[in-house]
Coordinates of C-alpha atoms in Angstrom, one line a residue:
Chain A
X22 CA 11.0 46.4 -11.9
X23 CA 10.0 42.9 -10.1
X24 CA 11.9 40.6 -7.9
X25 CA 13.2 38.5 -10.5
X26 CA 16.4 41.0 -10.3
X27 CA 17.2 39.3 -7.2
X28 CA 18.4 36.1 -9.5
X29 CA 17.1 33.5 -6.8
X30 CA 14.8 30.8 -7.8
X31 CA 13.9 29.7 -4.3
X32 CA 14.2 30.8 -1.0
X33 CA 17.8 32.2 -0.5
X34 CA 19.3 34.3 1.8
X35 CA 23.3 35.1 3.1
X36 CA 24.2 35.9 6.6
X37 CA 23.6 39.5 8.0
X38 CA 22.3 42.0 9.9
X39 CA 18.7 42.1 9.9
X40 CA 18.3 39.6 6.6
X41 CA 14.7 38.5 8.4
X42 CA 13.7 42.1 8.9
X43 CA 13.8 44.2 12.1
X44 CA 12.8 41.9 14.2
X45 CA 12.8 44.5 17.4
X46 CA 9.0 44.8 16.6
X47 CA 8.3 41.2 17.5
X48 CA 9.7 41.8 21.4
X49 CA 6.6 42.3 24.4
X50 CA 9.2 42.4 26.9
X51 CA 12.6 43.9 27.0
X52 CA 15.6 43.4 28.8
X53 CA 16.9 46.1 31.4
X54 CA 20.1 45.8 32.2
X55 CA 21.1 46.8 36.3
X56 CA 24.3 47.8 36.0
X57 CA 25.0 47.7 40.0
X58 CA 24.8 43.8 39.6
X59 CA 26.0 43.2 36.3
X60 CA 29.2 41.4 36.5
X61 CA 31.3 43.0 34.1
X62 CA 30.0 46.6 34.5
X63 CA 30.3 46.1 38.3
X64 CA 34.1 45.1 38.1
X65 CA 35.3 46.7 34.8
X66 CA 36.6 43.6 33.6
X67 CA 35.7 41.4 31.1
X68 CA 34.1 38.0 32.5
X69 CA 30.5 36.7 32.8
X70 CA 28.9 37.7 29.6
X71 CA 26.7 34.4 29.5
X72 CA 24.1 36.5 28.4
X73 CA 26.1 37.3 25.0
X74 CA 26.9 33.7 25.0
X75 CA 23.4 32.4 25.5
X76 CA 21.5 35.3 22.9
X77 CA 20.3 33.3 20.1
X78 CA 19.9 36.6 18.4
X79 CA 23.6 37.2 19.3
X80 CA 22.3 40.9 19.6
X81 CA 24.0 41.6 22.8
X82 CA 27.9 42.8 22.8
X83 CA 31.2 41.3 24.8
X84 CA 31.5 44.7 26.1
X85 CA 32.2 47.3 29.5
X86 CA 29.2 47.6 29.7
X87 CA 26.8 44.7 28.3
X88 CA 25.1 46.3 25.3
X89 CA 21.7 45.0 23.9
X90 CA 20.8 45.5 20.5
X91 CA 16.7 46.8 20.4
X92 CA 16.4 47.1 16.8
X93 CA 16.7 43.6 16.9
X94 CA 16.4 41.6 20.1
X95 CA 13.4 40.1 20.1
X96 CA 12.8 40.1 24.0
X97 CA 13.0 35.7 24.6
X98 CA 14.5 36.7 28.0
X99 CA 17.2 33.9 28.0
X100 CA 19.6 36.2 28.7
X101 CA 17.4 37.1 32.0
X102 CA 17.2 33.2 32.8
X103 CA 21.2 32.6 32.6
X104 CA 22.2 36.1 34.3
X105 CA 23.7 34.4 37.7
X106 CA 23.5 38.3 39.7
X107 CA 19.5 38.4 38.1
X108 CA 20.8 41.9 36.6
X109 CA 18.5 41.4 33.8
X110 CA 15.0 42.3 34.2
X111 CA 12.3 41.7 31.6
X112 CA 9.7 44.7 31.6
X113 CA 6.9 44.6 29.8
X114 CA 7.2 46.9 26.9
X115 CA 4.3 48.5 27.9
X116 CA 5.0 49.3 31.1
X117 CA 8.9 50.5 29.7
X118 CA 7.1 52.9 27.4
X119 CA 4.7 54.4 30.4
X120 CA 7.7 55.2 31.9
X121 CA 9.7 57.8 29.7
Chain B
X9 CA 6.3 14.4 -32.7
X10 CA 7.8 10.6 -32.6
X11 CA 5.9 7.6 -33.8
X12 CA 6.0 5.2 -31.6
X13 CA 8.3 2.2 -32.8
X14 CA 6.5 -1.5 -32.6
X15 CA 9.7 -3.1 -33.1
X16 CA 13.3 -3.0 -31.7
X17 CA 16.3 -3.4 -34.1
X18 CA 18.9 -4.0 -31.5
X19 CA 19.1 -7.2 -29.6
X20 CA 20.0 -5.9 -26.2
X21 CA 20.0 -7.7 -22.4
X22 CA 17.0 -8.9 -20.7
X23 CA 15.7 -6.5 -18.4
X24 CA 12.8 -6.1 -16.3
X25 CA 11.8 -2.6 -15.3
X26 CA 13.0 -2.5 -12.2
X27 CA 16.5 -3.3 -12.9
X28 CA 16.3 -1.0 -16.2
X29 CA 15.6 1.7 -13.4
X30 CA 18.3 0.8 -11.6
X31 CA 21.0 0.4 -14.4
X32 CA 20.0 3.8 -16.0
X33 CA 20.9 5.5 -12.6
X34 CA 24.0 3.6 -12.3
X35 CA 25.0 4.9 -16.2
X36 CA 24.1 8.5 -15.1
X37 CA 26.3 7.7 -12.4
X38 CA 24.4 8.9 -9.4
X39 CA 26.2 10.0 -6.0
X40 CA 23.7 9.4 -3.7
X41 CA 21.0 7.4 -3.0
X42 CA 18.2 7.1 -0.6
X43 CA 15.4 4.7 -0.9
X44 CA 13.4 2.5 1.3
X45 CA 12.3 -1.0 -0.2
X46 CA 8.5 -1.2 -0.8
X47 CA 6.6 -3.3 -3.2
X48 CA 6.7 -3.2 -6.5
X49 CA 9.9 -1.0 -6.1
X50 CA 11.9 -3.1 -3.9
X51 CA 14.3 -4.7 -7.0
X52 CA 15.5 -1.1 -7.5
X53 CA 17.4 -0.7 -4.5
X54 CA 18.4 -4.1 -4.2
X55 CA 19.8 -3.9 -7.8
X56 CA 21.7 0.0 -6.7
X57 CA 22.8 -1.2 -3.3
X58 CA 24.6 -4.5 -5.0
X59 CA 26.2 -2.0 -7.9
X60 CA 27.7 0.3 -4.5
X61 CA 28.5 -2.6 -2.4
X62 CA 30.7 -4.5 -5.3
X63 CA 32.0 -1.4 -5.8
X64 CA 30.4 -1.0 -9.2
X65 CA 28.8 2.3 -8.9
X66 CA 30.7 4.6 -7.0
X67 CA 28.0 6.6 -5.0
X68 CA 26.8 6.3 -1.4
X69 CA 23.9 4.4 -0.5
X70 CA 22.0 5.6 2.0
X71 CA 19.8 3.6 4.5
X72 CA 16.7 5.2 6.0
X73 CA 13.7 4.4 8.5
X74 CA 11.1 6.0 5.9
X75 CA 10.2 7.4 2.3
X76 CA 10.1 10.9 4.0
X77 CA 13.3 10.0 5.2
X78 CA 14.5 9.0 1.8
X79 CA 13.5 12.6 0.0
X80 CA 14.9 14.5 2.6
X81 CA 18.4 12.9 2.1
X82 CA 18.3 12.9 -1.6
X83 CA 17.3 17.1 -1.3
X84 CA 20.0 18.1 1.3
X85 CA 22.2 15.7 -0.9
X86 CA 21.0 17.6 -4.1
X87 CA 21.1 20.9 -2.3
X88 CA 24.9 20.3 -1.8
X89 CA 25.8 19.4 -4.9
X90 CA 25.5 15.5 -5.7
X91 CA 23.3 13.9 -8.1
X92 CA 20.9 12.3 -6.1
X93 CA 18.2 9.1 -6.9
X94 CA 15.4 7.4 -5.2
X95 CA 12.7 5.2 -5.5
X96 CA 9.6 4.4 -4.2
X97 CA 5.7 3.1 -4.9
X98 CA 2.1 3.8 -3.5
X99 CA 1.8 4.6 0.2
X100 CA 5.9 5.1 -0.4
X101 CA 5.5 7.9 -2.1
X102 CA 2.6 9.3 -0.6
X103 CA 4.5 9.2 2.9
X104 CA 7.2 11.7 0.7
X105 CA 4.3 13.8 -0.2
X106 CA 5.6 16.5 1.8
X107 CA 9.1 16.4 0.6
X108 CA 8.1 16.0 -3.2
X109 CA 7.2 19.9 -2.2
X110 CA 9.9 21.2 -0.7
X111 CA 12.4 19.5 -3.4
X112 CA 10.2 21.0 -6.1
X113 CA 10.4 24.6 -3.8
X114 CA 13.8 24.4 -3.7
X115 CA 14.2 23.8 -7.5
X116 CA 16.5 20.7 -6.8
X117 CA 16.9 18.4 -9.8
X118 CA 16.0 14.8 -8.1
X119 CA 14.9 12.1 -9.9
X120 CA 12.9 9.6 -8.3
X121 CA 11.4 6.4 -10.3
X122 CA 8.0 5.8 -9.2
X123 CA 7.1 2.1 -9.8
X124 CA 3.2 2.6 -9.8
X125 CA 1.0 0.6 -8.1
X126 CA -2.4 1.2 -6.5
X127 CA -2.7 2.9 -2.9
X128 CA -5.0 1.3 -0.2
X129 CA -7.7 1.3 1.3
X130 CA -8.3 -1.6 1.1
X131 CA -4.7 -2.9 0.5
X132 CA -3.2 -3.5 -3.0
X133 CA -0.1 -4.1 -4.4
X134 CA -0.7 -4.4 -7.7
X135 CA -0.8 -1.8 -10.5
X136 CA -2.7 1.6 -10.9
X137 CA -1.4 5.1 -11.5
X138 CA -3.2 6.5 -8.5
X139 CA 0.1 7.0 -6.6
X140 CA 1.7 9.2 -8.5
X141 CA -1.3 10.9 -10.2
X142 CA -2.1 12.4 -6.7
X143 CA 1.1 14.0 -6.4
X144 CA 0.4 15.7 -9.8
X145 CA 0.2 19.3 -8.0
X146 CA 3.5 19.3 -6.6
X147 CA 5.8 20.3 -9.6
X148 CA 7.4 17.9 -10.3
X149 CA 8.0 16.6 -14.3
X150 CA 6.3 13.2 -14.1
X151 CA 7.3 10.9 -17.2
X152 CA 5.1 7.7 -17.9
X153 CA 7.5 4.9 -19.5
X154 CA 5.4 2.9 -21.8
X155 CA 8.1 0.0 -22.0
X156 CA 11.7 -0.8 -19.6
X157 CA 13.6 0.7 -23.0
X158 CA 11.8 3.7 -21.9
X159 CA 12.4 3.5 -18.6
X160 CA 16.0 2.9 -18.6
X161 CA 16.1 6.1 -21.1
X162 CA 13.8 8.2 -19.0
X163 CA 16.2 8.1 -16.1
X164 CA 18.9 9.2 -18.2
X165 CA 17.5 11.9 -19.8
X166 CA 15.5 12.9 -16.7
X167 CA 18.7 14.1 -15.2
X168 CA 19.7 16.2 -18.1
X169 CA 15.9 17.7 -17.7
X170 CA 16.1 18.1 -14.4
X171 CA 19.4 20.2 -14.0
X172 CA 18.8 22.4 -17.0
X173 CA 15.8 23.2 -15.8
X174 CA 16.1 23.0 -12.1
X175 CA 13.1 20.9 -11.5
X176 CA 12.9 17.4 -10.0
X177 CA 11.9 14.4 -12.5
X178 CA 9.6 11.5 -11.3
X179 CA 9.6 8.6 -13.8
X180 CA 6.7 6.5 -13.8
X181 CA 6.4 2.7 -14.7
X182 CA 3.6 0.6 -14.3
X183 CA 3.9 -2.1 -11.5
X184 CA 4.8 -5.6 -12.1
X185 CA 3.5 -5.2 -15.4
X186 CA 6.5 -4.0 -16.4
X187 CA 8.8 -3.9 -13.2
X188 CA 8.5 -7.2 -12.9
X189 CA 8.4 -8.3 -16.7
X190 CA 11.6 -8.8 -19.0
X191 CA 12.2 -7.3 -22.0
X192 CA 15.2 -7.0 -24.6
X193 CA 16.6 -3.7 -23.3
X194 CA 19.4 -2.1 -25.3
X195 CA 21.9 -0.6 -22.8
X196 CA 24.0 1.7 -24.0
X197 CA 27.7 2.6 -23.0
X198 CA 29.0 4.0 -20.1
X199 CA 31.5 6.5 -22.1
X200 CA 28.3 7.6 -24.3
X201 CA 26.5 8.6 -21.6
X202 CA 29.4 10.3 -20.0
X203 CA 28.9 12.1 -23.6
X204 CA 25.5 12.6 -23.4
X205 CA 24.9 13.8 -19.6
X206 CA 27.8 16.3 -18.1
X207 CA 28.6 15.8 -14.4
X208 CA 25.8 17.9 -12.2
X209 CA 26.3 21.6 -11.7
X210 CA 24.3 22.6 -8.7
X211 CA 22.5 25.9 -8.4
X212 CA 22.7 26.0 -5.2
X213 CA 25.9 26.1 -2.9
X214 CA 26.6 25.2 0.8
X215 CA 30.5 26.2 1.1
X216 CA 32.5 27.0 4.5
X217 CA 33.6 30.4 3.2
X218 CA 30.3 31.1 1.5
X219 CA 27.8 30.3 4.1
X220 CA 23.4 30.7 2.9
X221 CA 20.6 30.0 4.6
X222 CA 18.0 28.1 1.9
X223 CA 14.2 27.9 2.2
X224 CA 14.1 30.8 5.0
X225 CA 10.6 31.9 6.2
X226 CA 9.5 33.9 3.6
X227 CA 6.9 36.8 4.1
X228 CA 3.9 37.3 1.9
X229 CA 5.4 40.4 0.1
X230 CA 9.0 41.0 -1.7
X231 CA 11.1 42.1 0.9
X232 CA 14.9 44.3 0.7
X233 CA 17.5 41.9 2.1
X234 CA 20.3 42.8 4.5
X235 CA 21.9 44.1 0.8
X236 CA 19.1 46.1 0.1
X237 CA 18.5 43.8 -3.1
X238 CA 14.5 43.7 -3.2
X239 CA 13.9 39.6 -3.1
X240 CA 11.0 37.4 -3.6
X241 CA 8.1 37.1 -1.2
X242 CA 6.2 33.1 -1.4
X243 CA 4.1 33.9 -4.3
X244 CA 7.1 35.3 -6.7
X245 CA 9.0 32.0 -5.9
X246 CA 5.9 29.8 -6.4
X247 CA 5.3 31.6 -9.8
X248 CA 9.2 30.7 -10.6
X249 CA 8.4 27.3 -10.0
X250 CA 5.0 27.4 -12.4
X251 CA 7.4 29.0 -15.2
X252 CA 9.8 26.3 -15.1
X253 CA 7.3 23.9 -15.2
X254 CA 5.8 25.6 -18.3
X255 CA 9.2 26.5 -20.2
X256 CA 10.7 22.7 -19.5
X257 CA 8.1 21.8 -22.4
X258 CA 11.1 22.9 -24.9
X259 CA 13.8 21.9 -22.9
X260 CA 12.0 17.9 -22.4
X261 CA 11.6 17.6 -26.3
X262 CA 15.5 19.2 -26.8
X263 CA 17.4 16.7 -24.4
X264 CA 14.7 13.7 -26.1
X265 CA 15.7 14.9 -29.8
X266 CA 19.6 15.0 -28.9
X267 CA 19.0 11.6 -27.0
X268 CA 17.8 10.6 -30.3
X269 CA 21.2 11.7 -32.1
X270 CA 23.3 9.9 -29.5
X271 CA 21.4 6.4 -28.9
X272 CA 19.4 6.1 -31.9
X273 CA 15.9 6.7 -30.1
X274 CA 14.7 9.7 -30.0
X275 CA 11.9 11.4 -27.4
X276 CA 11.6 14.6 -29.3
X277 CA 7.8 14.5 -28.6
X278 CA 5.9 14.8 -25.4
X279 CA 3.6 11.7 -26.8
X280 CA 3.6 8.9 -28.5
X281 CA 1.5 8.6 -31.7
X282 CA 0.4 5.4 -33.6
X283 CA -2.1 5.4 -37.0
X284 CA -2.9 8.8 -35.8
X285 CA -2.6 10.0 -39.2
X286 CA -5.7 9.2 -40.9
X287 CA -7.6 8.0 -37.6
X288 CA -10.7 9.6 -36.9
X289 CA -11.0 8.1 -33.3
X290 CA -7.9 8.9 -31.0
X291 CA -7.4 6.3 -28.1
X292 CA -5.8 8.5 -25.4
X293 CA -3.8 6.3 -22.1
X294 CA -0.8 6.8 -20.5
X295 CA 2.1 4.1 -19.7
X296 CA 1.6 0.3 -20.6
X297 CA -1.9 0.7 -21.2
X298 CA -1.2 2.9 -24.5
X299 CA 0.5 -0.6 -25.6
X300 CA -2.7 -2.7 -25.1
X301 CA -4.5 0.4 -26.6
X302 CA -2.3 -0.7 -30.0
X303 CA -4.0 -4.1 -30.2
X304 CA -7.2 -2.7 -29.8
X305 CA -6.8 -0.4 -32.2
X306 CA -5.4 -2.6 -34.8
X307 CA -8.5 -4.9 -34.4
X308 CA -10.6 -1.7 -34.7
X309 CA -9.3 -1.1 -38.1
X310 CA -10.2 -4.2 -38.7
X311 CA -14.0 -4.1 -38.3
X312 CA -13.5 -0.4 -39.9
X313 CA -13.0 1.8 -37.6
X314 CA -10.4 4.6 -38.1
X315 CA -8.5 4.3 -34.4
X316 CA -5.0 5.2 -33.4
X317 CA -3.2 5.7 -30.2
X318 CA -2.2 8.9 -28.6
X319 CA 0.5 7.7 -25.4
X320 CA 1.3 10.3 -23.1
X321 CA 4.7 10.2 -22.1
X322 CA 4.5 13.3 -20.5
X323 CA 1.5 14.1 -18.0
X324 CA 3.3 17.6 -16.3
X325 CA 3.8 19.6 -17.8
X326 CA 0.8 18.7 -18.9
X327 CA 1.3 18.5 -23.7
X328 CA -1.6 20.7 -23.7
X329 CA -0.3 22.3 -27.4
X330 CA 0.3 18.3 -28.5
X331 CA -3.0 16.8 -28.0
X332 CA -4.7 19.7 -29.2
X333 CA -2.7 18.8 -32.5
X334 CA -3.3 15.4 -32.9
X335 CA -6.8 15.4 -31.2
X336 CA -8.5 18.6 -33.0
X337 CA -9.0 16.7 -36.1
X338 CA -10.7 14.0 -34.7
X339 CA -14.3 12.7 -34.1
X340 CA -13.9 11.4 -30.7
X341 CA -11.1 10.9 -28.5
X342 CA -11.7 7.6 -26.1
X343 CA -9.5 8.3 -23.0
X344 CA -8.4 5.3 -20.3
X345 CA -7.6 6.5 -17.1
X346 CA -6.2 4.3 -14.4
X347 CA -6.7 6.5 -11.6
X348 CA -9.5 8.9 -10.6
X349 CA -9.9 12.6 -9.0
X350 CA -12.9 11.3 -6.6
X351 CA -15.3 13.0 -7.2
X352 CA -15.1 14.3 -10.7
X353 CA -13.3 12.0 -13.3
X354 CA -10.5 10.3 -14.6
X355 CA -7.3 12.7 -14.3
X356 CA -5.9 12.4 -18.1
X357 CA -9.7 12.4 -19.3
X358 CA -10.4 15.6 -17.3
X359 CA -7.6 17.6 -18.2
X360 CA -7.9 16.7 -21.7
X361 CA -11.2 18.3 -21.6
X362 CA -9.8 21.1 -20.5
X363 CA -7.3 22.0 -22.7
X364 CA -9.6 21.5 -25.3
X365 CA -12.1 24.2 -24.3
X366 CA -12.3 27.1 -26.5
X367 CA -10.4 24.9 -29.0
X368 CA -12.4 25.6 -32.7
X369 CA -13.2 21.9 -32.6
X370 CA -15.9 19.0 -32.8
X371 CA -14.1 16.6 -30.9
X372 CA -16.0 14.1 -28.7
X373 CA -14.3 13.0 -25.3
X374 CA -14.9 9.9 -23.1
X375 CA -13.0 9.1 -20.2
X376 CA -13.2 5.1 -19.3
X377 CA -11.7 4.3 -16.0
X378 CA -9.7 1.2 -16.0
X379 CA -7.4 -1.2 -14.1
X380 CA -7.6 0.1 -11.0
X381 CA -5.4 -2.5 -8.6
X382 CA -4.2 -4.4 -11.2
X383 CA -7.7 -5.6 -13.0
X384 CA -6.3 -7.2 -16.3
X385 CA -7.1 -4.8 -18.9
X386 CA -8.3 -6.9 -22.2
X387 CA -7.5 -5.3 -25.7
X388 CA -11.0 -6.1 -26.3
X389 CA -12.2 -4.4 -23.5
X390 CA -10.4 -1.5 -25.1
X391 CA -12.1 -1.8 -28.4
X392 CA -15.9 -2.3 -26.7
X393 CA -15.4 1.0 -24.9
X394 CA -14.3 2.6 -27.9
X395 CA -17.6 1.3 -30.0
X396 CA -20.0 1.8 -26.6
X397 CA -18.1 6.0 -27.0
X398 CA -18.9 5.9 -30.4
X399 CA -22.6 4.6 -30.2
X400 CA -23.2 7.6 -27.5
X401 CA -21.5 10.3 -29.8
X402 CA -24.0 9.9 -32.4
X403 CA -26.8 11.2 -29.6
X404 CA -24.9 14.7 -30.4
X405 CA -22.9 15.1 -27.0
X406 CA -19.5 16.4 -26.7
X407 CA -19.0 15.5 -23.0
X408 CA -20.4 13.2 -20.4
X409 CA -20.9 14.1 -17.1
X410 CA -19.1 11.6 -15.4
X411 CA -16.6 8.9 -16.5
X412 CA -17.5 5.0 -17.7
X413 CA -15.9 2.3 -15.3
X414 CA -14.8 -1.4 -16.9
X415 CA -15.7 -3.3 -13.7
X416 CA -18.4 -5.4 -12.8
X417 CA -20.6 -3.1 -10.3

């Protein structure tokens, strides 16, 4: 069976989780959330979240607390650049994996 | 296969090829149009943008800084659902070079008249087919009108073509010799071209509730979607593209054979023949020239010599099947080419040669390379070459290495 199933005759695609792959694999860095300055987390209400706001991946949640989605955050570190407490750290994937 | 007819039996209006352009988009009623002016084409949107602006043609005319600008309006236009039209000539179209790509790649049915003239350096604006033989390899269908009739038809039938097979249409007319010379022109009726060519359905859809993302980077290999339905990688969609191309061979001589039953002149074949029935020597051209190739042969026939005249009216898909038809019988088939792939030959004499090969067949090719920025081409000129190509078949060769120019080097 061939891709002809698909019933595109160019380049096509619909809106939706992970339609350009996992793109998790692509990240160096990742983001590492302290939770001690994080906004939200810090006060248990819902404010801030710039860094959901800002994610051109929109892989990080309007939650208590921030989550960031690995699988497919790419690691661009914008949401590190807008955090106005600096409670986003980008580490070096690297250096994340030396230290589990 | 459809002979081609030397006379016309309808007294029609007097058209030049430009505005035979022009009025054939207006009857297909186009919705949008993009072009930027540029000689030989310039007549063409001046002609559209007076039909919009009296209110004559009810479509949007739409003013750009560029060519590329031009192609790019027409394919998002296209892509969201209108029936688009542009024109354009020489460095014109060689600036939308990269957009004549990505509407093919999208498999949007444009249609873009391409008023051929020759392409610098050093500067020209008179006629060759260089311009639009070197966008040959981006899949489009290119259509070579021999007189504004054809033109005016083309058009019409191009977009029929083009949205049943989902490829874009370039119809080709030589420059000034005839976009800038009148003809009787028969135009037929708004209501029989409403008949004749349905109102676009596009294959593509851009919709509030139905959001897609078109032309996405797309990896080397087929890929599952978010879905999980496996989808194309490049090369799959590429070959799509060659398919079409391939299969619009039927669906080019269907709309031309039903144009026939509706207007009374029919395209049903992807050339033109004349005297090719008993002719021993086949003179090959493309566009006007296949006209001037008619007087030579006459006067060929004349001195003796069996000559006809084979017109391409279709270059891509390249009538591979057709010539090997008409031109398998023949002694010698005398090929004018008014552009050149530098550094091999004339394009039409080349690929003739190709489909040939492996042909059971004794035919002789020469390719003559002629009227390159606008150098008159004489009927006798014509005839010389052919008895110069006969003189060096009888030395036994099939091929020659490298193509005859008519110029004065």
């Amino acid at each position: 069976m061939g891709t002809r199933d698909c019933g595109h005759i160019c380049g096509e695609s619909s809106p939706g989780m992970g339609e350009a792959g996992k793109t998790g694999d692509w990240r160096t860095s990742r983001p590492v959330i302290d939770e001690e300055r994080c906004t939200p987390a810090r006060n248990h209400k819902p404010a801030c979240f710039l860094c959901w706001l800002y994610c051109p991946e929109a892989v990080i949640s309007k939650t208590i607390p921030v989550r960031i989605d690995m699988e497919y955050c790419k690691g661009c570190g914008i949401c590190s650049q807008v955090c106005p407490t600096h409670a986003i750290a980008m580490v070096e994937e690297a250096d994340s994996l030396k230290d589990r | 296969m459809a002979k081609r007819r030397k006379t016309r039996e309808a007294a029609g209006e007097m058209l030049d090829g430009n505005r035979s352009a022009a009025v054939g988009a207006k009857l297909s009623r186009v919705q949008v149009i993009a072009a930027y002016p540029i000689t030989p084409q310039t007549p063409v949107t001046e002609a559209l943008s007076e039909f919009v602006e009296r209110g004559e043609l009810p479509a949007q005319y739409v003013n750009v800084e560029s060519e590329h600008s031009a192609l790019a309006v027409c394919s998002s236009a296209s892509l969201v659902g209108a029936r688009t039209f542009t024109a354009t000539s020489s460095h014109g179209l060689a600036y939308m070079h990269e957009m004549l790509h990505w509407v093919a790649g999208t498999r949007l049915p444009v249609v873009l008249a391409c008023v051929n003239r020759a392409i610098g350096a050093p500067w020209s604006v008179l006629n060759d087919q260089q311009d639009s033989i070197s966008q040959r390899d981006t899949g489009w269908i290119q259509v070579y009108a021999w007189n504004n009739q054809e033109i005016l038809d083309s058009v019409i039938q191009a977009y029929k073509i083009a949205e049943a097979t989902c490829l874009p249409v370039m119809v080709c007319y030589d420059g000034y010799v005839l976009s800038h010379t009148e003809m009787p022109v028969d135009v037929p009726p708004q209501d029989a071209v409403d008949r004749f060519l349905p109102p676009y359905k596009p294959h593509t859809t851009i919709e509030a509730g139905n959001p897609k993302n078109y032309n996405l980077v797309t990896l080397a290999n087929p890929r599952l979607n978010a879905d999980g339905v496996l989808c194309h990688g490049y090369m799959e969609i590429r070959y799509l593209l060659q398919e079409a191309l391939e299969q619009s061979t039927e669906t080019i001589a269907a709309v031309g054979r039903e144009f026939g039953k509706s207007f009374g002149r029919s395209y049903a074949g992807l050339l033109w023949e004349d005297g090719m029935e008993d002719a021993d020597i086949a003179m090959v051209a493309m566009g006007s020239l296949a006209m001037e190739a008619n007087v030579a042969a006459d006067s060929l026939r004349k001195g003796g010599i069996k000559a006809g005249v084979v017109g391409l009216r279709i270059f891509r898909p390249f009538p591979k099947r057709d010539l090997v038809r008409v031109l398998r019988g023949c002694r010698l088939a005398v090929v004018f080419d008014k552009s050149v792939s530098y550094g091999n030959e004339g394009a039409v004499g080349n690929e003739i040669k190709a489909a040939l090969y492996g042909i059971d067949t004794r035919v002789a090719v020469r390719d003559f390379i002629v009227g390159l920025g606008g150098r008159d081409v004489k009927a006798r000129e014509l005839a010389d070459a052919v008895k110069k190509a006969l003189a060096s078949v009888e030395g036994g060769a099939l091929s020659q290495e490298k193509a005859d120019w008519i110029c004065e080097i």
